[in-house]
Short mmCIF file of C-alpha atoms and ligand atoms in Angstrom, two decimals:
data_model
loop_
_atom_site.label_atom_id
_atom_site.label_comp_id
_atom_site.label_asym_id
_atom_site.label_seq_id
_atom_site.Cartn_x
_atom_site.Cartn_y
_atom_site.Cartn_z
CA MET A 1 129.38 241.35 136.57
CA LYS A 2 133.01 240.69 135.85
CA ASN A 3 133.31 238.20 138.74
CA LYS A 4 130.12 236.50 137.68
CA HIS A 5 131.49 236.17 134.17
CA LYS A 6 134.75 234.75 135.54
CA ARG A 7 132.93 232.24 137.71
CA TRP A 8 130.79 231.19 134.78
CA THR A 9 133.80 230.84 132.53
CA PHE A 10 135.58 228.74 135.16
CA ALA A 11 132.56 226.48 135.65
CA ARG A 12 132.11 226.10 131.94
CA LYS A 13 135.73 225.30 131.34
CA TYR A 14 135.66 222.74 134.15
CA CYS A 15 132.65 221.03 132.59
CA MET A 16 134.25 221.17 129.18
CA LEU A 17 137.37 219.57 130.53
CA LEU A 18 135.39 216.73 132.06
CA LYS A 19 133.37 216.29 128.91
CA GLY A 20 136.41 216.49 126.68
CA LEU A 21 138.30 213.79 128.50
CA GLN A 22 137.37 210.52 126.95
CA LEU A 23 138.28 207.29 128.65
CA PHE A 24 138.93 204.48 126.23
CA TYR A 25 138.63 200.86 127.31
CA GLY A 26 141.96 199.03 127.64
CA GLY A 27 144.50 201.76 127.16
CA MET A 28 143.27 204.40 129.65
CA ILE A 29 144.09 207.03 127.04
CA LEU A 30 142.78 210.54 127.71
CA THR A 31 141.90 212.52 124.58
CA LYS A 32 140.17 215.78 123.76
CA TYR A 33 138.31 216.13 120.49
CA ARG A 34 139.85 218.58 118.07
CA VAL A 35 137.97 220.15 115.20
CA LEU A 36 140.47 219.42 112.46
CA ALA A 37 140.14 219.46 108.70
CA GLY A 38 138.76 216.17 107.35
CA PRO A 39 138.02 213.91 105.74
CA GLU A 40 136.67 212.56 108.98
CA GLY A 41 134.41 210.02 107.31
CA TYR A 42 130.71 209.62 106.77
CA LEU A 43 128.59 211.25 109.50
CA PRO A 44 131.28 212.98 111.57
CA PRO A 45 130.12 213.92 115.07
CA ALA A 46 128.82 217.41 115.75
CA ALA A 47 131.65 219.16 117.60
CA ALA A 48 129.18 220.15 120.34
CA CYS A 49 128.53 216.47 121.05
CA GLU A 50 132.25 216.01 121.57
CA GLY A 51 132.40 218.69 124.25
CA ILE A 52 133.35 221.68 122.11
CA ALA A 53 131.51 224.75 123.41
CA LEU A 54 131.04 228.08 121.71
CA PRO A 55 133.58 230.79 122.59
CA ASP A 56 132.91 233.46 125.21
CA VAL A 57 132.43 237.07 124.19
CA GLY A 58 135.78 238.46 123.03
CA TYR A 59 137.10 234.99 122.23
CA ALA A 60 137.16 232.67 119.24
CA LEU A 61 137.85 228.99 118.56
CA ILE A 62 140.79 227.52 116.72
CA GLU A 63 140.20 223.81 116.08
CA GLY A 64 137.94 223.67 119.13
CA ARG A 65 140.32 225.52 121.47
CA GLU A 66 139.18 228.85 122.89
CA VAL A 67 141.60 231.69 122.10
CA PRO A 68 141.46 235.48 122.25
CA GLU A 69 139.86 236.96 119.14
CA GLN A 70 143.12 238.56 118.00
CA GLU A 71 144.86 235.18 117.87
CA ALA A 72 142.09 233.80 115.66
CA LEU A 73 142.28 236.81 113.34
CA SER A 74 146.00 236.12 112.79
CA ALA A 75 145.30 232.43 112.22
CA ILE A 76 142.65 233.28 109.61
CA VAL A 77 145.11 235.53 107.77
CA ASP A 78 147.72 232.72 107.83
CA LYS A 79 145.26 230.24 106.43
CA LEU A 80 143.96 232.56 103.71
CA LEU A 81 147.41 233.55 102.52
CA SER A 82 148.88 230.05 102.56
CA ALA A 83 145.90 228.52 100.73
CA LYS A 84 146.22 227.37 97.13
CA ARG A 85 142.55 227.91 96.34
CA PRO A 86 140.79 229.99 99.00
CA PHE A 87 137.07 230.63 98.51
CA PHE A 88 134.46 232.72 100.32
CA PHE A 89 130.93 231.35 100.67
CA PRO A 90 128.65 234.29 101.47
CA GLY A 91 125.16 233.29 102.60
CA PRO A 92 121.71 234.94 102.40
CA ASN A 93 122.44 237.32 105.28
CA VAL A 94 124.97 239.22 103.17
CA LEU A 95 123.74 238.40 99.64
CA TRP A 96 120.28 239.91 100.08
CA GLU A 97 119.78 243.46 101.25
CA TRP A 98 117.14 242.61 103.81
CA LYS A 99 117.82 245.35 106.36
CA ALA A 100 119.83 248.52 106.87
CA GLY A 101 123.57 247.96 107.28
CA VAL A 102 123.74 244.75 105.26
CA ALA A 103 125.09 246.43 102.13
CA GLU A 104 128.03 247.87 104.09
CA LYS A 105 128.81 244.52 105.71
CA ALA A 106 128.61 242.78 102.34
CA ALA A 107 131.02 245.33 100.87
CA ALA A 108 133.46 244.69 103.74
CA VAL A 109 133.27 240.92 103.15
CA ARG A 110 133.87 241.36 99.44
CA LYS A 111 136.82 243.66 100.05
CA LEU A 112 138.40 241.07 102.33
CA ALA A 113 137.89 238.29 99.77
CA ASP A 114 139.34 240.41 96.96
CA THR A 115 142.31 241.55 99.07
CA ALA A 116 143.06 237.93 99.99
CA GLY A 117 142.83 236.89 96.35
CA ALA A 118 139.97 234.53 97.19
CA ARG A 119 137.16 233.61 94.81
CA VAL A 120 133.51 233.95 95.81
CA ILE A 121 130.80 231.33 95.41
CA PRO A 122 127.40 232.32 96.83
CA MET A 123 124.85 230.34 98.86
CA PRO A 124 121.73 232.37 97.94
CA ASP A 125 119.29 230.15 99.84
CA TYR A 126 119.02 226.72 101.43
CA ARG A 127 116.63 224.99 99.04
CA PRO A 128 117.35 221.38 98.26
CA LYS A 129 118.30 221.53 94.59
CA TYR A 130 116.79 218.86 92.42
CA PRO A 131 117.96 217.41 90.16
CA MET A 132 121.43 218.92 90.66
CA ILE A 133 123.41 222.04 91.48
CA ASN A 134 126.04 223.71 89.37
CA PRO A 135 129.05 223.45 91.71
CA ALA A 136 131.11 225.85 89.60
CA ILE A 137 128.91 228.79 90.52
CA GLU A 138 126.97 227.95 93.67
CA ILE A 139 127.13 226.10 96.96
CA ASN A 140 124.23 224.44 98.73
CA PRO A 141 124.25 223.55 102.44
CA ASN A 142 122.79 220.13 101.73
CA HIS A 143 125.80 218.98 99.70
CA PRO A 144 128.58 221.56 100.08
CA ASN A 145 131.19 218.86 99.41
CA LEU A 146 130.25 218.92 95.68
CA THR A 147 131.33 222.55 95.35
CA ILE A 148 134.51 221.93 97.36
CA TRP A 149 135.49 218.91 95.26
CA HIS A 150 134.62 220.52 91.94
CA ASN A 151 136.67 223.64 92.61
CA LYS A 152 139.45 221.87 94.56
CA ILE A 153 139.01 224.33 97.42
CA ASP A 154 141.52 223.98 100.26
CA VAL A 155 140.38 226.86 102.51
CA CYS A 156 136.87 228.26 102.70
CA VAL A 157 135.20 231.06 104.61
CA PHE A 158 131.53 230.94 105.65
CA VAL A 159 129.96 234.33 106.24
CA GLY A 160 126.30 235.33 106.46
CA VAL A 161 124.99 231.75 106.57
CA HIS A 162 122.27 231.14 109.19
CA CYS A 163 123.38 229.10 112.22
CA HIS A 164 121.79 225.73 111.58
CA TYR A 165 122.69 225.55 107.90
CA ALA A 166 126.24 226.70 108.53
CA ASN A 167 126.79 224.02 111.17
CA MET A 168 125.28 221.34 108.97
CA ALA A 169 127.38 222.33 105.95
CA LEU A 170 130.56 222.68 108.01
CA LYS A 171 130.06 219.18 109.38
CA ILE A 172 129.50 217.72 105.91
CA ILE A 173 132.67 219.45 104.68
CA ARG A 174 134.66 218.05 107.62
CA GLY A 175 133.20 214.63 106.91
CA GLY A 176 133.95 214.37 103.21
CA THR A 177 136.73 216.79 102.26
CA ASP A 178 140.10 218.03 103.46
CA CYS A 179 139.06 221.67 103.15
CA TYR A 180 139.94 223.95 106.09
CA THR A 181 136.84 225.84 107.23
CA ILE A 182 136.64 229.35 108.68
CA ALA A 183 133.43 230.94 110.00
CA ILE A 184 133.22 234.71 110.27
CA CYS A 185 130.10 234.62 112.40
CA GLY A 186 128.04 237.62 113.49
CA GLU A 187 126.32 235.66 116.23
CA ALA A 188 127.69 233.14 118.75
CA GLY A 189 130.14 231.28 116.49
CA HIS A 190 130.25 227.83 114.88
CA GLU A 191 131.94 225.08 116.83
CA ASP A 192 131.90 222.91 113.70
CA ALA A 193 134.30 225.23 111.85
CA ASN A 194 138.05 224.77 112.14
CA ILE A 195 138.31 228.45 113.06
CA THR A 196 135.34 230.49 114.18
CA LEU A 197 134.95 234.11 115.20
CA ARG A 198 131.89 235.31 117.06
CA ASP A 199 130.10 238.70 117.01
CA ALA A 200 132.10 239.50 113.87
CA GLY A 201 130.99 242.64 112.07
CA ILE A 202 132.58 245.35 109.99
CA PRO A 203 135.39 246.08 112.55
CA GLN A 204 136.64 242.47 112.42
CA LEU A 205 136.30 242.33 108.63
CA GLU A 206 138.23 245.56 108.23
CA ALA A 207 140.90 244.38 110.68
CA LEU A 208 141.32 241.16 108.66
CA THR A 209 141.52 243.10 105.39
CA ALA A 210 144.19 245.41 106.84
CA MET A 211 146.19 242.45 108.18
CA VAL A 212 145.99 240.62 104.84
CA ALA A 213 147.03 243.76 102.94
CA GLU A 214 149.93 244.37 105.30
CA ARG A 215 151.17 240.79 105.04
CA ARG A 216 150.95 240.98 101.25
CA ARG A 217 152.86 244.24 101.25
CA LEU A 218 155.65 242.74 103.33
CA SER A 219 155.95 239.50 101.38
CA MET B 1 108.76 236.86 101.14
CA THR B 2 108.92 240.59 101.63
CA LYS B 3 109.89 242.80 98.75
CA PRO B 4 113.10 244.27 100.26
CA MET B 5 114.49 240.75 100.68
CA LEU B 6 114.53 240.53 96.92
CA LYS B 7 117.21 243.13 96.54
CA MET B 8 120.74 241.85 96.08
CA THR B 9 123.63 243.52 97.83
CA ALA B 10 125.73 245.34 95.25
CA ALA B 11 128.93 243.72 96.54
CA PHE B 12 127.91 240.24 95.38
CA ALA B 13 125.54 240.93 92.50
CA ASP B 14 128.24 239.86 90.00
CA VAL B 15 128.50 236.32 91.42
CA MET B 16 124.82 235.54 91.88
CA PRO B 17 123.58 232.67 89.65
CA ALA B 18 121.49 233.80 86.68
CA GLU B 19 118.19 232.40 87.99
CA TYR B 20 118.29 234.66 91.05
CA VAL B 21 119.06 237.69 88.93
CA GLU B 22 116.05 236.78 86.76
CA LEU B 23 113.91 236.31 89.87
CA VAL B 24 114.72 239.82 91.04
CA GLN B 25 114.18 241.29 87.58
CA SER B 26 111.04 239.42 86.55
CA GLY B 27 109.57 237.71 89.59
CA PRO B 28 105.85 237.95 90.33
CA PHE B 29 106.08 240.03 93.48
CA GLY B 30 103.80 243.00 93.78
CA LYS B 31 102.86 242.84 90.08
CA GLY B 32 99.33 241.42 90.26
CA TYR B 33 99.88 238.76 87.59
CA GLY B 34 97.35 236.05 86.72
CA VAL B 35 97.33 232.83 84.69
CA ALA B 36 96.97 234.80 81.46
CA ASP B 37 100.42 236.28 82.16
CA LEU B 38 102.14 232.87 82.51
CA GLY B 39 105.30 232.83 80.41
CA SER B 40 105.89 236.54 80.86
CA PHE B 41 107.26 236.29 84.41
CA LYS B 42 109.30 233.91 86.49
CA GLU B 43 107.18 231.73 88.74
CA LEU B 44 109.77 228.95 89.03
CA ILE B 45 113.35 229.65 90.06
CA GLU B 46 114.76 226.73 88.14
CA GLU B 47 113.53 223.83 86.09
CA HIS B 48 111.60 221.29 88.10
CA PRO B 49 112.45 217.59 87.85
CA LEU B 50 108.93 216.15 87.48
CA CYS B 51 108.03 213.76 84.65
CA ALA B 52 107.20 214.99 81.15
CA GLY B 53 103.49 215.74 80.87
CA CYS B 54 102.96 215.77 84.65
CA GLY B 55 99.56 217.28 85.41
CA LEU B 56 100.71 218.12 88.90
CA ALA B 57 103.57 220.26 87.57
CA LEU B 58 101.14 222.17 85.37
CA ALA B 59 98.78 222.73 88.31
CA VAL B 60 101.64 224.01 90.50
CA ARG B 61 102.50 226.62 87.85
CA LEU B 62 98.87 227.64 87.54
CA ILE B 63 98.53 227.95 91.32
CA MET B 64 101.66 230.11 91.44
CA ALA B 65 100.13 232.40 88.85
CA SER B 66 96.83 232.65 90.73
CA LEU B 67 98.01 234.03 94.06
CA PRO B 68 96.56 237.39 95.13
CA SER B 69 99.82 238.43 96.88
CA PRO B 70 102.73 236.09 96.21
CA GLU B 71 105.11 238.24 98.26
CA ASP B 72 102.97 237.63 101.35
CA THR B 73 102.24 233.94 100.75
CA VAL B 74 103.88 230.93 102.34
CA VAL B 75 103.21 227.49 100.88
CA VAL B 76 103.26 224.51 103.22
CA GLY B 77 103.87 221.31 101.29
CA SER B 78 104.21 217.66 102.13
CA THR B 79 106.10 214.64 100.86
CA GLY B 80 105.19 213.43 97.39
CA CYS B 81 105.91 214.41 93.79
CA SER B 82 105.06 218.06 94.49
CA SER B 83 107.79 218.23 97.13
CA LEU B 84 110.32 217.87 94.31
CA ALA B 85 108.83 220.89 92.56
CA PHE B 86 108.35 223.17 95.56
CA PRO B 87 112.02 223.90 96.19
CA GLN B 88 112.02 225.43 92.71
CA ILE B 89 109.09 227.80 93.14
CA ALA B 90 109.71 231.51 93.49
CA LEU B 91 107.94 231.66 96.83
CA GLN B 92 108.56 231.00 100.51
CA ASN B 93 107.72 227.39 101.18
CA ILE B 94 108.01 224.92 104.01
CA HIS B 95 108.25 221.18 103.59
CA SER B 96 106.46 219.36 106.39
CA LEU B 97 106.68 215.76 107.45
CA PHE B 98 104.28 213.69 105.35
CA GLY B 99 100.72 214.21 106.54
CA ASN B 100 101.50 217.01 109.02
CA GLN B 101 100.97 219.86 106.58
CA ASN B 102 97.75 221.29 108.05
CA ALA B 103 99.12 221.14 111.59
CA VAL B 104 102.32 222.92 110.53
CA ALA B 105 100.28 225.46 108.57
CA THR B 106 98.07 226.09 111.61
CA GLY B 107 101.05 227.04 113.76
CA LEU B 108 102.53 229.15 111.00
CA LYS B 109 99.31 231.02 110.31
CA ARG B 110 98.75 231.76 114.00
CA ALA B 111 102.32 232.98 114.40
CA LEU B 112 102.10 235.19 111.31
CA THR B 113 98.80 236.65 112.54
CA LEU B 114 100.41 237.58 115.85
CA ARG B 115 103.55 238.93 114.20
CA PHE B 116 101.79 240.91 111.45
CA PRO B 117 98.40 241.88 112.91
CA ASP B 118 97.76 244.56 110.28
CA LYS B 119 98.64 242.49 107.26
CA HIS B 120 97.27 239.49 105.40
CA LYS B 121 99.80 236.68 105.32
CA ASP B 122 98.34 233.89 103.22
CA VAL B 123 99.20 230.36 104.29
CA LEU B 124 98.50 227.92 101.51
CA VAL B 125 98.70 224.18 102.03
CA VAL B 126 99.44 222.30 98.81
CA ALA B 127 99.80 218.53 99.08
CA GLY B 128 99.04 215.28 97.30
CA ASP B 129 95.92 213.16 97.67
CA GLY B 130 97.76 210.62 99.83
CA ALA B 131 98.99 213.37 102.15
CA THR B 132 95.60 215.13 102.28
CA ALA B 133 92.94 212.41 102.21
CA ASP B 134 94.82 209.49 103.78
CA ILE B 135 97.88 209.91 105.95
CA GLY B 136 97.24 213.56 106.87
CA LEU B 137 93.45 213.36 107.00
CA ASP B 138 93.26 213.83 110.76
CA MET B 139 95.36 217.02 110.59
CA VAL B 140 93.34 218.29 107.63
CA LEU B 141 89.95 217.61 109.21
CA HIS B 142 90.88 219.02 112.58
CA SER B 143 92.20 222.22 111.02
CA TRP B 144 88.77 222.56 109.37
CA PHE B 145 86.89 221.69 112.57
CA ARG B 146 88.90 224.34 114.42
CA GLY B 147 88.13 226.90 111.75
CA GLU B 148 91.78 227.70 110.97
CA LYS B 149 92.05 230.37 108.31
CA LEU B 150 94.03 228.26 105.85
CA ALA B 151 93.53 227.48 102.18
CA THR B 152 94.12 223.76 101.56
CA ILE B 153 94.76 222.59 98.00
CA MET B 154 94.92 218.93 97.06
CA LEU B 155 96.88 217.89 93.97
CA ASP B 156 94.78 214.85 93.16
CA ASN B 157 96.63 212.44 90.88
CA GLU B 158 94.54 209.63 92.31
CA ALA B 159 97.55 207.64 93.49
CA TYR B 160 100.65 207.58 95.67
CA ALA B 161 102.69 208.55 92.64
CA ASN B 162 106.03 209.34 94.22
CA THR B 163 106.38 205.88 95.75
CA GLY B 164 105.67 204.03 92.53
CA GLY B 165 101.88 203.74 92.30
CA GLN B 166 99.90 202.57 95.32
CA GLU B 167 96.17 203.26 95.48
CA SER B 168 95.03 206.15 97.64
CA GLY B 169 91.63 206.88 99.09
CA MET B 170 91.18 209.25 96.15
CA SER B 171 91.86 206.59 93.48
CA PRO B 172 88.69 205.65 91.61
CA GLU B 173 87.07 202.33 92.44
CA GLY B 174 88.44 199.50 90.34
CA CYS B 175 91.58 201.31 89.22
CA VAL B 176 94.67 199.16 88.70
CA LEU B 177 98.06 200.58 89.58
CA ASN B 178 101.59 199.15 89.75
CA MET B 179 101.09 198.25 93.38
CA ALA B 180 97.33 197.73 93.29
CA PRO B 181 97.24 194.89 90.75
CA THR B 182 93.81 193.54 91.68
CA GLY B 183 92.07 196.89 91.46
CA LYS B 184 90.82 199.25 94.15
CA LYS B 185 87.98 197.80 96.17
CA PHE B 186 86.19 200.93 97.44
CA LYS B 187 84.96 204.28 96.17
CA LYS B 188 86.89 207.53 95.80
CA ILE B 189 86.59 209.60 98.99
CA ALA B 190 84.13 212.47 98.58
CA LEU B 191 86.43 215.04 100.16
CA PRO B 192 84.73 218.16 98.75
CA GLU B 193 81.49 217.11 100.47
CA ILE B 194 83.36 216.21 103.65
CA ALA B 195 85.07 219.63 103.53
CA ARG B 196 81.73 221.37 103.17
CA GLU B 197 80.35 219.52 106.19
CA SER B 198 83.50 220.04 108.24
CA GLY B 199 83.50 223.81 108.35
CA CYS B 200 85.04 224.94 105.05
CA ALA B 201 83.56 228.25 103.91
CA TYR B 202 84.61 227.72 100.30
CA VAL B 203 85.12 224.40 98.46
CA ALA B 204 85.88 223.76 94.80
CA SER B 205 87.07 220.93 92.60
CA VAL B 206 88.69 221.91 89.31
CA THR B 207 91.08 220.69 86.62
CA PRO B 208 93.88 222.44 84.72
CA VAL B 209 91.82 222.15 81.52
CA GLN B 210 90.18 225.46 82.39
CA PRO B 211 93.00 227.62 83.78
CA ARG B 212 90.72 230.62 84.41
CA LYS B 213 88.37 228.51 86.49
CA LEU B 214 91.31 227.09 88.41
CA GLU B 215 92.66 230.59 88.98
CA LYS B 216 89.30 231.79 90.23
CA ALA B 217 88.96 228.86 92.64
CA VAL B 218 92.47 229.32 94.07
CA ARG B 219 92.01 233.09 94.48
CA ARG B 220 88.62 232.67 96.09
CA ALA B 221 89.99 230.03 98.45
CA ILE B 222 92.81 232.32 99.54
CA LEU B 223 90.64 235.42 99.89
CA VAL B 224 87.90 233.63 101.82
CA ALA B 225 90.52 232.07 104.12
CA ARG B 226 91.72 235.58 104.99
CA GLU B 227 88.41 236.75 106.39
CA VAL B 228 85.88 233.95 106.74
CA GLY B 229 87.36 230.52 107.50
CA PRO B 230 89.03 227.40 106.11
CA THR B 231 88.79 226.63 102.40
CA TYR B 232 89.50 223.63 100.19
CA VAL B 233 90.32 223.26 96.50
CA GLN B 234 90.79 219.89 94.87
CA ILE B 235 92.62 219.87 91.55
CA PHE B 236 92.62 216.83 89.28
CA VAL B 237 96.20 216.39 88.06
CA PRO B 238 96.51 213.34 85.78
CA CYS B 239 99.74 211.35 86.21
CA PRO B 240 101.01 209.84 82.94
CA THR B 241 103.68 207.77 84.67
CA ASN B 242 101.41 205.83 87.03
CA TYR B 243 98.25 205.81 84.92
CA LYS B 244 100.35 204.83 81.90
CA PHE B 245 99.28 207.20 79.17
CA LYS B 246 101.39 209.36 76.88
CA PRO B 247 102.68 212.66 78.35
CA GLN B 248 100.92 214.67 75.65
CA GLU B 249 97.56 213.16 76.66
CA THR B 250 97.39 214.73 80.13
CA LEU B 251 94.90 217.45 79.31
CA VAL B 252 92.88 215.09 77.09
CA LYS B 253 92.48 212.76 80.08
CA ALA B 254 91.38 215.62 82.31
CA LYS B 255 88.94 216.88 79.69
CA GLN B 256 87.48 213.42 79.26
CA LYS B 257 86.85 213.09 83.00
CA GLU B 258 85.31 216.55 83.18
CA LYS B 259 83.02 215.67 80.28
CA ASP B 260 81.81 212.28 81.45
CA GLN B 261 81.46 213.57 85.03
CA THR B 262 83.86 210.96 86.41
CA TYR B 263 85.66 213.94 87.95
CA PRO B 264 82.75 216.16 88.94
CA LEU B 265 83.52 219.86 89.19
CA ARG B 266 82.01 221.45 92.26
CA GLU B 267 81.79 224.75 94.07
CA PHE B 268 80.27 225.07 97.56
CA ILE B 269 80.19 228.52 99.13
CA THR B 270 78.68 229.39 102.51
CA PRO B 271 76.35 232.40 102.57
CA GLU B 272 78.93 234.35 104.60
CA ALA B 273 81.68 233.62 102.07
CA GLN B 274 79.27 234.39 99.26
CA SER B 275 78.54 237.89 100.53
CA TYR B 276 82.24 238.50 101.22
CA LEU B 277 83.15 237.43 97.68
CA ALA B 278 80.34 239.52 96.21
CA ALA B 279 81.73 242.56 98.02
CA ILE B 280 85.34 242.12 96.88
CA GLU B 281 84.77 240.71 93.42
CA GLY B 282 82.45 243.50 92.45
CA GLY B 283 85.39 245.92 92.40
CA GLY B 284 87.60 244.28 89.74
CA LYS B 285 90.12 241.49 89.37
CA ARG B 286 92.63 242.38 92.09
CA ASP B 287 91.77 243.24 95.67
C1 LIG C 1 105.64 209.76 107.37
C2 LIG C 1 105.86 209.20 106.00
N1 LIG C 1 105.17 208.11 105.61
C3 LIG C 1 105.37 207.62 104.38
C4 LIG C 1 106.24 208.20 103.52
C5 LIG C 1 106.46 207.61 102.16
N2 LIG C 1 105.87 208.38 101.10
C6 LIG C 1 106.57 209.30 100.41
S1 LIG C 1 105.72 209.99 99.16
C7 LIG C 1 104.37 209.04 99.53
C8 LIG C 1 103.14 209.10 98.69
C9 LIG C 1 102.69 210.44 98.39
O1 LIG C 1 101.42 210.37 97.81
P1 LIG C 1 100.62 211.69 97.53
O2 LIG C 1 100.46 212.47 98.77
O3 LIG C 1 99.40 211.34 96.80
O4 LIG C 1 101.62 212.53 96.61
P2 LIG C 1 102.06 212.21 95.07
O5 LIG C 1 103.43 211.64 95.13
O6 LIG C 1 101.06 211.31 94.49
O7 LIG C 1 102.06 213.55 94.42
C10 LIG C 1 104.61 208.20 100.62
C11 LIG C 1 103.66 207.24 101.18
C12 LIG C 1 106.97 209.32 103.97
N3 LIG C 1 107.85 209.96 103.19
N4 LIG C 1 106.76 209.80 105.22
S1 LIG C 2 104.97 210.24 88.90
FE1 LIG C 2 103.15 211.27 88.10
S2 LIG C 2 102.68 212.89 89.56
FE2 LIG C 2 104.76 212.23 89.94
S3 LIG C 2 106.07 213.61 88.74
FE3 LIG C 2 105.67 211.81 87.47
S4 LIG C 2 103.86 212.33 86.27
FE4 LIG C 2 103.96 213.78 87.97
MG1 LIG C 3 98.97 211.45 94.76
#
């Protein structure tokens, strides 16, 4: 199993390397796409189309680069504590108590946000909101940039937002704002975030909270 | 929408926008409300952006108040004025590509039947006259031919209202609209009769002038679709913007058409649906 996993990882990385190397006419310059904070301009590419693959189990992505989960946890703490206006955007998965265990996860997310001194703006559903949203109190995946601009948010954390809507919103944010995006994802991760965890549950949330508290205590 | 999904997690209850808090506190789920209770519960999450006096907006609210089990209902909509109101309703809803609504609803209904074999999950198609009788007519008819257990409701404003006023197959002969300046050259499509001949077990045409009648038709359509077969309800929803009358005249216009029979009210029920309805309606208002 382990060997198979290693072989798979090697093959995947080889493909990624080939995909990530872009040959430009004229200059013969080799580049690899990096998932950086924007503004990248109208209709930025999906990171997946630029060769960024989701992290393997036990790993995470920082700006499109695969790193061990622990490294990403430290990077998240750095970003949260150096932000001027950090915000958490919890989605339906943690806002609504739809199955057992959700309440505990939601409490762990809230504790992390409060410990980091971050404000919380919810994304209760994904409805298009006509005629307008109130960006002071809510975020909508169809125009997340409005909430980011209105609240001058420089670092945001997505948590509990379903895959497709998270990726769409993260891409719009990268396109139109300079906000740094973090995804604490319970599934396979979000390559469109600047930092993404995968399989993140209460252990990762508690680890982040402890790291933030410790850094605050020392500073 | 299942009831447990309407519980907020305690950790974030303090940051939820007011309309969601109201939805949890006074939504229609599991309460057995009807049109007579409108105003006492929350059937819309937020304000809708439709024009003042819009007959379609009124009909949408009446439909929402007529559902036998809102918590187990999914509305499939289509492009048009109603698609601007549907995101605001306190109900699961899917927006389908213009005209595809009955095909999308077919797949959804079949999937829900497989997933919840012991439960009624009502799939309700609600779309404009353009979506139902013109561009989506093939999907609508074939869902009826196949006997899909769907309730299809047409919001008949007799025009393509959302795109500025083109004639539809449901516009009355001779009518002049912004983009039909010489008047419509052929008759209004007789969709209730077509529905009856195409396999619908229950068919009705109603107006919002008589909310109780509308409620009864919508409930019957949904209940018959659960057990017997496809159903169709056509609701006349006057459009002040495209038919150029004052917003406060909407119900007057509907009443006028009811009275002079230019919008004939109909009810066709197959014998099988009739005996099913007799069995369930005998026992009181709610099933
Ligand atoms: C596939 C497709 N064709 C055409 C349109 C353009 N379109 C948008 S709304 C509309 C008219 C809708 O008319 P109706 O179904 O009667 O709804 P109403 O706006 O009158 O409520 C049309 C043609 C579209 N959005 N998609
Ligand atoms: S154009 Fe007509 S149907 Fe559409 S929202 Fe306005 S009044 Fe209603
Ligand atoms: Mg219409």
